[in-house]
Tab-separated table of C-alpha atoms and ligand atoms in Angstrom:
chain	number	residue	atom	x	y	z
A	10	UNK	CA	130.994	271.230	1.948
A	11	UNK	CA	131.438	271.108	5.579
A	12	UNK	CA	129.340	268.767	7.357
A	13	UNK	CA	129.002	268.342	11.210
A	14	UNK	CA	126.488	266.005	12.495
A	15	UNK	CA	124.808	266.664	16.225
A	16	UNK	CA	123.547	263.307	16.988
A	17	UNK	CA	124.180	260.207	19.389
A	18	UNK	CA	125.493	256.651	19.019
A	19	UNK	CA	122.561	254.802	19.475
A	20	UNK	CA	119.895	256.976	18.086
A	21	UNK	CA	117.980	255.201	15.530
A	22	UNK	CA	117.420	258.640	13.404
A	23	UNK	CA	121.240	259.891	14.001
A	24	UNK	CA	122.203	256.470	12.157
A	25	UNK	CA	120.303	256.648	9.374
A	26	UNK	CA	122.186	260.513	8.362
A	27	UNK	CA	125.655	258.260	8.728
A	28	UNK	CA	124.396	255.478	6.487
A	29	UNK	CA	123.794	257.844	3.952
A	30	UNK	CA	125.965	260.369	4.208
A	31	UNK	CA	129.023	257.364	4.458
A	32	UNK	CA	126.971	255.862	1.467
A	33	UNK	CA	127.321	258.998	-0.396
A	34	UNK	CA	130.993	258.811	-0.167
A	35	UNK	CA	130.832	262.333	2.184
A	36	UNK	CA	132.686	262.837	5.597
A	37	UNK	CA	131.736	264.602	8.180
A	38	UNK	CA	132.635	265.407	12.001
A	39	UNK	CA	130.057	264.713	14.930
A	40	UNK	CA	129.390	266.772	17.918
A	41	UNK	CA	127.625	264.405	20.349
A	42	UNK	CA	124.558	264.889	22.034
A	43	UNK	CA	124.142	262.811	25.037
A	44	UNK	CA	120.681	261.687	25.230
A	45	UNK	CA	121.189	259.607	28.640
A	46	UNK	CA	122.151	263.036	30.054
A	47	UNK	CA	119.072	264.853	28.343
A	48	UNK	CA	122.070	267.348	26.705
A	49	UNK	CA	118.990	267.507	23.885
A	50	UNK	CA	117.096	270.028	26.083
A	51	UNK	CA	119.423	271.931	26.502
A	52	UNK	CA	118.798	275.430	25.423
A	53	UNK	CA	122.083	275.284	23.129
A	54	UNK	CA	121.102	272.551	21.405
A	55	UNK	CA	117.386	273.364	21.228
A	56	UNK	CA	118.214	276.707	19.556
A	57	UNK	CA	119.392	274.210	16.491
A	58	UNK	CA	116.856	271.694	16.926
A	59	UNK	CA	113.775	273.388	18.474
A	60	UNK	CA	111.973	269.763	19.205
A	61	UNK	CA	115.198	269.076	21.447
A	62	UNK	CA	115.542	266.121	19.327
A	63	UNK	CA	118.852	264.417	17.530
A	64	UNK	CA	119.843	264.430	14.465
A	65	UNK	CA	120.646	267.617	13.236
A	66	UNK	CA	122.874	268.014	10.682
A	67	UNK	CA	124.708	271.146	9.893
A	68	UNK	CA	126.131	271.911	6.264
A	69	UNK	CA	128.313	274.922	6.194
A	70	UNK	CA	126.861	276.049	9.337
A	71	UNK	CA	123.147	275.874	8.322
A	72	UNK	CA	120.770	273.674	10.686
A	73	UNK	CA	118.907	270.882	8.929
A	74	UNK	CA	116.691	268.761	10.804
A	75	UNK	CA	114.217	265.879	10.878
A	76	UNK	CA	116.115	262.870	9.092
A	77	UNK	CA	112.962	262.651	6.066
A	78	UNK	CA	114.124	265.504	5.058
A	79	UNK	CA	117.957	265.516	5.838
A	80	UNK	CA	118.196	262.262	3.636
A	81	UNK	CA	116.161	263.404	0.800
A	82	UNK	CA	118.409	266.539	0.937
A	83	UNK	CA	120.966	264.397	0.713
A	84	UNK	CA	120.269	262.335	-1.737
A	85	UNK	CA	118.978	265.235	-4.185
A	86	UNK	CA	122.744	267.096	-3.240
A	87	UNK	CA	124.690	263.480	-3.914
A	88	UNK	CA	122.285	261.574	-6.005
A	89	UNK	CA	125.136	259.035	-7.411
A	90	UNK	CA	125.447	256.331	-6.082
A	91	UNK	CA	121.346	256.354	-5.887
A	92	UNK	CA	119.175	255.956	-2.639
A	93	UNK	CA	115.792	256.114	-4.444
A	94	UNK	CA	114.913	253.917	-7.966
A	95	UNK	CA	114.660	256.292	-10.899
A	96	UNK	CA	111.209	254.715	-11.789
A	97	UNK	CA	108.943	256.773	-9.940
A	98	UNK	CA	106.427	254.169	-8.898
A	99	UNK	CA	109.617	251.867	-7.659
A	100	UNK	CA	110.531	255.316	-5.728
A	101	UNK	CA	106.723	255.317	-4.001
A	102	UNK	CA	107.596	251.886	-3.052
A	103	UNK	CA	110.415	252.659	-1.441
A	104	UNK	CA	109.438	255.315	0.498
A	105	UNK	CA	106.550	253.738	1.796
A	106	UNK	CA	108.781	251.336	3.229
A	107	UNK	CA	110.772	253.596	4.728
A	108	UNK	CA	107.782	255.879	6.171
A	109	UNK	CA	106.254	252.740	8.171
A	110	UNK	CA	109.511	252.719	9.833
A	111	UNK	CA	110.018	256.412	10.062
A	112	UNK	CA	106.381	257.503	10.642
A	113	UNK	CA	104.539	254.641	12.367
A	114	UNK	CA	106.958	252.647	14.306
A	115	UNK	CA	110.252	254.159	15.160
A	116	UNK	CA	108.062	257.413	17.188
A	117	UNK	CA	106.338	255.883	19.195
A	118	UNK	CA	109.168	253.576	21.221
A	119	UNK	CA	111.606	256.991	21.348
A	120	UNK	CA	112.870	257.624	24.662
A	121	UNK	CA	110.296	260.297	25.399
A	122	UNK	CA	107.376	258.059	24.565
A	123	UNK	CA	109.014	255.386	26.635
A	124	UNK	CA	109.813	257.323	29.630
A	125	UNK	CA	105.845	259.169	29.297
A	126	UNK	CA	104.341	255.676	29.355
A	127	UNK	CA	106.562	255.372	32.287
A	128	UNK	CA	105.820	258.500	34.245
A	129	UNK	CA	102.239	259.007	33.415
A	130	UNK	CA	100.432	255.469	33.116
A	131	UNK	CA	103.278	253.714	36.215
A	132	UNK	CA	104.614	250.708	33.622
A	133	UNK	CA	107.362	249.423	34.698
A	134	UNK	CA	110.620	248.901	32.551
A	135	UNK	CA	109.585	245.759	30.995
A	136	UNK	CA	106.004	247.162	30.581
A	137	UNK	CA	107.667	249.761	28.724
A	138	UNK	CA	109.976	247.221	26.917
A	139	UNK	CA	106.822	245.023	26.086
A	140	UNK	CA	105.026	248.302	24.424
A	141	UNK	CA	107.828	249.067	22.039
A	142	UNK	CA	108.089	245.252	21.054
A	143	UNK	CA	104.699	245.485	20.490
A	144	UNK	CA	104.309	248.210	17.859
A	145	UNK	CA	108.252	246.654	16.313
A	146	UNK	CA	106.589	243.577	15.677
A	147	UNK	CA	103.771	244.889	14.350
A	148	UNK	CA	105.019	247.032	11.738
A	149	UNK	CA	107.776	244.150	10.941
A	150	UNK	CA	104.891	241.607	9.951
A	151	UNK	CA	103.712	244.913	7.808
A	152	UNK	CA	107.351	245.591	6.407
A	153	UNK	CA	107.698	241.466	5.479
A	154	UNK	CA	104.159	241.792	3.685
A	155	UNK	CA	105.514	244.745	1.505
A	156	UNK	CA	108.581	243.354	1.043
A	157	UNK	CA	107.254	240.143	-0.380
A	158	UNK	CA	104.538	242.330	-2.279
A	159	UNK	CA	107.021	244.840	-3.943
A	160	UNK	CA	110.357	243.783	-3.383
A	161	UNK	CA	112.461	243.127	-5.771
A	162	UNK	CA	114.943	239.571	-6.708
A	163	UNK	CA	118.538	240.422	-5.190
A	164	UNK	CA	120.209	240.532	-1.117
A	165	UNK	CA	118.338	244.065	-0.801
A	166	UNK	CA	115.063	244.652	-0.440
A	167	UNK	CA	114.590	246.386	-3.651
A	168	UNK	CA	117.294	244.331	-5.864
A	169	UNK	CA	121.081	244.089	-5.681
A	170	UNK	CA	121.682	247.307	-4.083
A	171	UNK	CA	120.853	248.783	-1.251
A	172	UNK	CA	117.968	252.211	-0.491
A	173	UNK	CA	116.627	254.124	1.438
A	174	UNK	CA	114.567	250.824	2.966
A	175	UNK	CA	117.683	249.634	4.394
A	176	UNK	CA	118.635	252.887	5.932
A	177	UNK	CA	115.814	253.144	7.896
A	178	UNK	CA	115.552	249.470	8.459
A	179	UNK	CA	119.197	248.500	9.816
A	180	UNK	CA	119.133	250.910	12.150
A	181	UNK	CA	115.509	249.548	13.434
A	182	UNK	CA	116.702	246.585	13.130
A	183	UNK	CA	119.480	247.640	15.566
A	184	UNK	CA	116.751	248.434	17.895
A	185	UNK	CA	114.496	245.190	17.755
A	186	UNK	CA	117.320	243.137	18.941
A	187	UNK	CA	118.407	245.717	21.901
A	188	UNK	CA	114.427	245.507	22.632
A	189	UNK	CA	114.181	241.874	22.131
A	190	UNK	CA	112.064	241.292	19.465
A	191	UNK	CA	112.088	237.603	17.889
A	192	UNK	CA	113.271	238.106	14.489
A	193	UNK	CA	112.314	234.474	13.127
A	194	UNK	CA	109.236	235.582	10.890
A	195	UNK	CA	110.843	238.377	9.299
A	196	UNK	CA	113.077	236.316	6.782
A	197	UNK	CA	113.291	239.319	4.048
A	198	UNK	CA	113.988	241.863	6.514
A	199	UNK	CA	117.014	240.305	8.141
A	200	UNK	CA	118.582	238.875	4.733
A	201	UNK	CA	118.727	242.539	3.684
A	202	UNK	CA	119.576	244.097	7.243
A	203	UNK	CA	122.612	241.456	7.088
A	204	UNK	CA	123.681	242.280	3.597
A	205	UNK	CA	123.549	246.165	4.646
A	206	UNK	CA	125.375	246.068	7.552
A	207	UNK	CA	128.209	243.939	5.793
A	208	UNK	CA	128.197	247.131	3.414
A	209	UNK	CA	131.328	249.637	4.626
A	210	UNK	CA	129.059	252.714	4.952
A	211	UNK	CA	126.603	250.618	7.216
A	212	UNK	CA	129.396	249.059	9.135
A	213	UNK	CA	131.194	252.319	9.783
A	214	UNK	CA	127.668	253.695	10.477
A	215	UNK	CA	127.061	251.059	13.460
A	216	UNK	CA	126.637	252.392	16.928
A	217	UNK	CA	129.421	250.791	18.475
A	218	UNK	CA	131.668	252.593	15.553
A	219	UNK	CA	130.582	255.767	16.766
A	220	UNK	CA	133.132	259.008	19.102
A	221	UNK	CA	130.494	258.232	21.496
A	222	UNK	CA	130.191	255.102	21.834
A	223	UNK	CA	131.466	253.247	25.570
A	224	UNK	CA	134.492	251.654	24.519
A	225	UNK	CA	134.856	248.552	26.483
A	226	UNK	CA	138.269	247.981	28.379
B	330	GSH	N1	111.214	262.703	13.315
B	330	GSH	C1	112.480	262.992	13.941
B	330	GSH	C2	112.602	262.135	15.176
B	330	GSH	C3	113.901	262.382	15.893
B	330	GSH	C4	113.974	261.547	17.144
B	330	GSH	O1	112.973	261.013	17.601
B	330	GSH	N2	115.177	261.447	17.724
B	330	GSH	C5	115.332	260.701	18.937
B	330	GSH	C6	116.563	259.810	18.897
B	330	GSH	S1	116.388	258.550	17.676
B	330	GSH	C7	115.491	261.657	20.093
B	330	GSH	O2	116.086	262.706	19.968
B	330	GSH	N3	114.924	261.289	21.237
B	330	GSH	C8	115.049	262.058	22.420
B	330	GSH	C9	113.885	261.816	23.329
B	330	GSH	O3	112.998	261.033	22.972
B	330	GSH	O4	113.899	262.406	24.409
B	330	GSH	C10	113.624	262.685	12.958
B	330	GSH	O5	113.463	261.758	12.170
B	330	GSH	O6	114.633	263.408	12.967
């Protein structure tokens, strides 16, 4: 299958798609969207994602958007090696890990909401900063909680390999440290963010790994 990714190095949701898709053993080529240079309103790249946001991910030519659903498409296209538990309570688990990250805290510190907060209610850049630590921290102490609720024994936080939790957590991992969050209290979150991200398809997944990435001279 051909598989071209529209995305951008540092987007949170653009990462997760190369986690898996490297995960899944599948290769792809990127076209880069530069978000810094708002090529995401474009009308070209709004006629494949109509929200003018990144990822979208096109397979054989046909758009697929929002990263939920790109990643459950591809692990139901790839299932082996596994993304998701096979028990489906374990799978609930899982998921609801990976929605507090994807529905509760990774929106609300996107660029737009930043730059809104910005625009409309006059923070400054380190208001701004101090929101999105806000809402990271919060839903980290919430993430620890669940991990020491339901996780399982093993590096990961479900056991010895790694899920879906650690796709969408690595990357917002990636993101608390760029914003500054103190990472001390979160002890299960960054033993499994720093057995992901020694994983190949993590690694080769990192930002800095990325076409568009500034290469330093
Ligand atoms: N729910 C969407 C969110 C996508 C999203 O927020 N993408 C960000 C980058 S991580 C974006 O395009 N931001 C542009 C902006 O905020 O202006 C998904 O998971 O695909």
């Amino acid at each position: 299958m051909n598989l071209n990714l529209l995305g951008y190095f540092r987007s949170g949701t653009s990462y997760r798609v190369r986690i898996a898709l490297n995960y899944k053993g599948q290769s792809y080529s990127q076209d880069p969207v530069n978000l810094l240079e708002a090529r995401h309103h474009d009308e070209a790249y709004r006629a494949h994602q109509p929200q003018g946001l990144v990822p979208t991910l096109q397979a054989d030519g046909e758009d697929l958007i929002q990263s939920p659903a790109i990643l459950e498409w591809i692990e139901e296209s790839w299932p082996t090696p596994p993304l998701l538990p096979s028990d489906p309570r374990e799978r609930a688990h899982v998921r609801a890990f990976a929605a507090v990250i994807g529905c509760d805290i990774h929106p609300i510190q996107n660029l737009r909401i930043m730059k809104h907060i910005k625009a409309t209610y006059g923070l400054d850049q380190d208001g701004a900063l101090e929101w999105a630590r806000h809402w990271i921290h919060s839903g980290f102490e919430a993430l620890e909680k669940l991990a020491h609720l339901h996780g399982k024994e093993g590096d990961f936080i479900f056991g010895d390999a790694p899920t879906m939790a650690e796709v969408y957590l690595v990357p917002q991992m990636y993101n608390a440290r760029r914003f500054g969050v103190p990472l001390d209290h979160f002890p299960h979150l960054v033993r499994a963010d720093a057995a992901a991200t020694a994983h190949p398809a993590f690694e080769q997944a990192h930002p800095s790994n990325q076409p568009d990435a500034p290469h330093e001279d």
